[in-house]
PDB file of C-alpha atoms in Angstrom:
ATOM      1  CA  MET O  22       0.976 -44.757 -61.495  1.00  0.00           C
ATOM      2  CA  PRO O  23      -0.315 -48.037 -59.223  1.00  0.00           C
ATOM      3  CA  TYR O  24      -1.923 -51.059 -60.796  1.00  0.00           C
ATOM      4  CA  LEU O  25      -3.288 -54.530 -59.997  1.00  0.00           C
ATOM      5  CA  LYS O  26      -2.323 -56.946 -62.417  1.00  0.00           C
ATOM      6  CA  GLN O  27      -4.233 -60.157 -62.766  1.00  0.00           C
ATOM      7  CA  GLN O  28      -1.568 -63.572 -63.210  1.00  0.00           C
ATOM      8  CA  ASN O  29      -2.484 -66.564 -64.930  1.00  0.00           C
ATOM      9  CA  GLN O  30      -1.057 -70.057 -62.936  1.00  0.00           C
ATOM     10  CA  GLN O  31       2.875 -69.350 -64.127  1.00  0.00           C
ATOM     11  CA  GLY O  32       2.380 -66.608 -62.677  1.00  0.00           C
ATOM     12  CA  VAL O  33       2.460 -64.720 -66.555  1.00  0.00           C
ATOM     13  CA  GLU O  34       0.267 -61.156 -66.434  1.00  0.00           C
ATOM     14  CA  ILE O  35      -3.052 -61.766 -68.487  1.00  0.00           C
ATOM     15  CA  HIS O  36      -4.675 -58.294 -66.946  1.00  0.00           C
ATOM     16  CA  SER O  37      -4.166 -54.808 -65.761  1.00  0.00           C
ATOM     17  CA  TRP O  38      -6.029 -51.949 -64.147  1.00  0.00           C
ATOM     18  CA  ASN O  39      -4.685 -48.185 -63.694  1.00  0.00           C
ATOM     19  CA  LEU O  40      -5.446 -47.555 -60.393  1.00  0.00           C
ATOM     20  CA  GLY O  41      -6.604 -44.134 -59.105  1.00  0.00           C
ATOM     21  CA  ARG O  42      -8.815 -42.803 -56.417  1.00  0.00           C
ATOM     22  CA  ASP O  43     -11.717 -44.755 -57.129  1.00  0.00           C
ATOM     23  CA  THR O  44     -13.102 -47.437 -55.381  1.00  0.00           C
ATOM     24  CA  VAL O  45     -13.110 -50.435 -57.753  1.00  0.00           C
ATOM     25  CA  SER O  46     -14.472 -53.840 -56.657  1.00  0.00           C
ATOM     26  CA  PHE O  47     -13.667 -57.498 -57.849  1.00  0.00           C
ATOM     27  CA  GLY O  48     -15.784 -60.756 -58.194  1.00  0.00           C
ATOM     28  CA  ARG O  49     -17.591 -62.952 -60.620  1.00  0.00           C
ATOM     29  CA  ASP O  50     -20.911 -61.077 -60.575  1.00  0.00           C
ATOM     30  CA  ASP O  51     -21.654 -58.496 -62.898  1.00  0.00           C
ATOM     31  CA  SER O  52     -22.186 -55.785 -59.910  1.00  0.00           C
ATOM     32  CA  ALA O  53     -18.714 -56.369 -59.420  1.00  0.00           C
ATOM     33  CA  ALA O  54     -16.481 -53.513 -61.317  1.00  0.00           C
ATOM     34  CA  VAL O  55     -14.232 -55.901 -62.834  1.00  0.00           C
ATOM     35  CA  LYS O  56     -15.949 -59.265 -63.506  1.00  0.00           C
ATOM     36  CA  ILE O  57     -13.502 -62.560 -63.076  1.00  0.00           C
ATOM     37  CA  ASP O  58     -14.485 -65.605 -64.234  1.00  0.00           C
ATOM     38  CA  ASP O  59     -13.334 -67.985 -61.049  1.00  0.00           C
ATOM     39  CA  GLU O  60     -15.883 -69.937 -59.458  1.00  0.00           C
ATOM     40  CA  LYS O  61     -14.072 -70.085 -56.098  1.00  0.00           C
ATOM     41  CA  MET O  62     -14.366 -66.066 -56.171  1.00  0.00           C
ATOM     42  CA  SER O  63     -17.568 -64.804 -54.433  1.00  0.00           C
ATOM     43  CA  ARG O  64     -19.715 -62.567 -56.350  1.00  0.00           C
ATOM     44  CA  THR O  65     -18.373 -59.242 -55.421  1.00  0.00           C
ATOM     45  CA  HIS O  66     -15.154 -60.533 -53.696  1.00  0.00           C
ATOM     46  CA  PHE O  67     -12.516 -57.423 -52.806  1.00  0.00           C
ATOM     47  CA  SER O  68     -12.052 -54.104 -53.398  1.00  0.00           C
ATOM     48  CA  ILE O  69      -9.481 -51.849 -53.405  1.00  0.00           C
ATOM     49  CA  GLU O  70     -10.376 -48.487 -51.857  1.00  0.00           C
ATOM     50  CA  TYR O  71      -7.570 -45.370 -52.093  1.00  0.00           C
ATOM     51  CA  GLU O  72      -7.646 -43.545 -48.693  1.00  0.00           C
ATOM     52  CA  ASP O  73      -4.574 -41.218 -46.857  1.00  0.00           C
ATOM     53  CA  GLU O  74      -2.047 -41.483 -50.184  1.00  0.00           C
ATOM     54  CA  LYS O  75      -2.533 -45.451 -50.391  1.00  0.00           C
ATOM     55  CA  HIS O  76      -4.137 -48.381 -51.578  1.00  0.00           C
ATOM     56  CA  PHE O  77      -6.012 -50.682 -49.514  1.00  0.00           C
ATOM     57  CA  VAL O  78      -7.443 -54.427 -50.403  1.00  0.00           C
ATOM     58  CA  VAL O  79     -10.869 -54.752 -48.715  1.00  0.00           C
ATOM     59  CA  ASP O  80     -12.227 -58.285 -48.230  1.00  0.00           C
ATOM     60  CA  LEU O  81     -16.275 -57.805 -49.336  1.00  0.00           C
ATOM     61  CA  GLU O  82     -17.357 -60.362 -46.621  1.00  0.00           C
ATOM     62  CA  SER O  83     -16.593 -63.099 -49.329  1.00  0.00           C
ATOM     63  CA  THR O  84     -16.815 -67.243 -48.473  1.00  0.00           C
ATOM     64  CA  ASN O  85     -13.332 -68.428 -48.948  1.00  0.00           C
ATOM     65  CA  GLY O  86     -11.738 -64.598 -47.806  1.00  0.00           C
ATOM     66  CA  THR O  87      -9.210 -62.833 -49.879  1.00  0.00           C
ATOM     67  CA  LEU O  88      -5.656 -63.232 -49.125  1.00  0.00           C
ATOM     68  CA  VAL O  89      -2.260 -60.854 -49.172  1.00  0.00           C
ATOM     69  CA  ASN O  90       1.032 -62.185 -49.600  1.00  0.00           C
ATOM     70  CA  ASP O  91      -1.093 -66.136 -48.328  1.00  0.00           C
ATOM     71  CA  GLY O  92      -2.871 -63.831 -45.245  1.00  0.00           C
ATOM     72  CA  LYS O  93      -5.803 -63.821 -44.643  1.00  0.00           C
ATOM     73  CA  VAL O  94      -7.079 -60.239 -44.560  1.00  0.00           C
ATOM     74  CA  LYS O  95     -10.112 -58.075 -44.355  1.00  0.00           C
ATOM     75  CA  ARG O  96      -8.190 -54.904 -44.847  1.00  0.00           C
ATOM     76  CA  LYS O  97      -4.908 -53.943 -45.386  1.00  0.00           C
ATOM     77  CA  ALA O  98      -2.410 -51.499 -46.640  1.00  0.00           C
ATOM     78  CA  LEU O  99      -0.771 -52.151 -49.796  1.00  0.00           C
ATOM     79  CA  ASP O 100       2.385 -52.445 -50.793  1.00  0.00           C
ATOM     80  CA  ASP O 101       4.811 -52.850 -53.831  1.00  0.00           C
ATOM     81  CA  GLY O 102       4.703 -56.581 -54.818  1.00  0.00           C
ATOM     82  CA  ASP O 103       1.982 -57.827 -52.373  1.00  0.00           C
ATOM     83  CA  LYS O 104       0.487 -60.641 -53.689  1.00  0.00           C
ATOM     84  CA  ILE O 105      -3.668 -60.432 -53.604  1.00  0.00           C
ATOM     85  CA  THR O 106      -5.655 -63.861 -53.731  1.00  0.00           C
ATOM     86  CA  ALA O 107      -9.635 -64.641 -54.308  1.00  0.00           C
ATOM     87  CA  GLY O 108     -10.784 -67.766 -55.306  1.00  0.00           C
ATOM     88  CA  LYS O 109      -7.975 -69.632 -57.776  1.00  0.00           C
ATOM     89  CA  THR O 110      -7.188 -66.351 -59.528  1.00  0.00           C
ATOM     90  CA  ASN O 111      -3.605 -64.325 -58.408  1.00  0.00           C
ATOM     91  CA  PHE O 112      -3.042 -60.251 -58.860  1.00  0.00           C
ATOM     92  CA  VAL O 113       0.066 -58.339 -57.720  1.00  0.00           C
ATOM     93  CA  TYR O 114      -0.086 -54.757 -56.876  1.00  0.00           C
ATOM     94  CA  GLU O 115       2.597 -52.237 -58.103  1.00  0.00           C
ATOM     95  CA  PHE O 116       3.372 -49.204 -57.625  1.00  0.00           C
ATOM     96  CA  GLY O 117       7.102 -48.038 -57.566  1.00  0.00           C
ATOM     97  CA  ILE O 118       9.588 -47.062 -60.015  1.00  0.00           C
ATOM     98  CA  SER O 119      10.024 -50.377 -61.470  1.00  0.00           C
ATOM     99  CA  THR O 120       6.428 -49.369 -62.543  1.00  0.00           C
ATOM    100  CA  MET O 121       7.121 -45.732 -63.832  1.00  0.00           C
ATOM    101  CA  ILE O 122      10.418 -47.346 -65.489  1.00  0.00           C
ATOM    102  CA  GLY O 123       8.036 -49.208 -67.475  1.00  0.00           C
ATOM    103  CA  GLU O 124       5.912 -46.687 -68.533  1.00  0.00           C
ATOM    104  CA  MET O 125       8.552 -44.332 -69.614  1.00  0.00           C
ATOM    105  CA  GLU O 126      10.052 -47.227 -71.749  1.00  0.00           C
ATOM    106  CA  SER O 127       6.859 -48.137 -73.587  1.00  0.00           C
ATOM    107  CA  LYS O 128       6.287 -44.389 -74.524  1.00  0.00           C
ATOM    108  CA  ALA O 129      10.128 -44.330 -75.084  1.00  0.00           C
ATOM    109  CA  GLY O 130       9.915 -47.452 -77.174  1.00  0.00           C
ATOM    110  CA  LYS O 131      13.307 -48.440 -75.957  1.00  0.00           C
ATOM    111  CA  SER O 132      14.385 -49.899 -72.606  1.00  0.00           C
ATOM    112  CA  ILE O 133      16.428 -46.976 -69.607  1.00  0.00           C
ATOM    113  CA  GLN O 134      19.290 -49.383 -69.801  1.00  0.00           C
ATOM    114  CA  SER O 135      20.012 -49.047 -73.871  1.00  0.00           C
ATOM    115  CA  GLU O 136      19.840 -45.793 -73.140  1.00  0.00           C
ATOM    116  CA  LEU O 137      22.356 -45.532 -70.329  1.00  0.00           C
ATOM    117  CA  GLN O 138      24.821 -47.761 -72.480  1.00  0.00           C
ATOM    118  CA  ASP O 139      24.413 -44.988 -75.338  1.00  0.00           C
ATOM    119  CA  LEU O 140      25.468 -42.460 -72.641  1.00  0.00           C
ATOM    120  CA  TYR O 141      28.072 -44.351 -71.367  1.00  0.00           C
ATOM    121  CA  LYS O 142      29.808 -45.611 -74.711  1.00  0.00           C
ATOM    122  CA  GLN O 143      29.404 -41.134 -75.722  1.00  0.00           C
ATOM    123  CA  PHE O 144      32.017 -40.667 -72.583  1.00  0.00           C
ATOM    124  CA  GLU O 145      34.352 -43.928 -73.427  1.00  0.00           C
TER     125      GLU O 145
END
């Protein structure tokens, strides 16, 4: 499952949203699906949309623009690891094996690395 993860200035995840097929808007106003407390963000700053099996970031005519990997965009297909900046807020789009592994490890209660080490010991 793909995620959009909000990070603090040190790059530590502070919030995460599962992304599906529904459009999700982000901004500082109550009218945004996800309200972010950032005075540099527009009321409805950007949205994440799903089309043709991909997620897109779409700038909603924000005052300060939406950046993906430090480049200003109006609409862009997202790739695993893309960094989105809106106002002073940073997000990371995650969709890939690391996301799936993280979910599996969380459900299993142990890391895949420890599972592999246990399997390896059985064949020594």
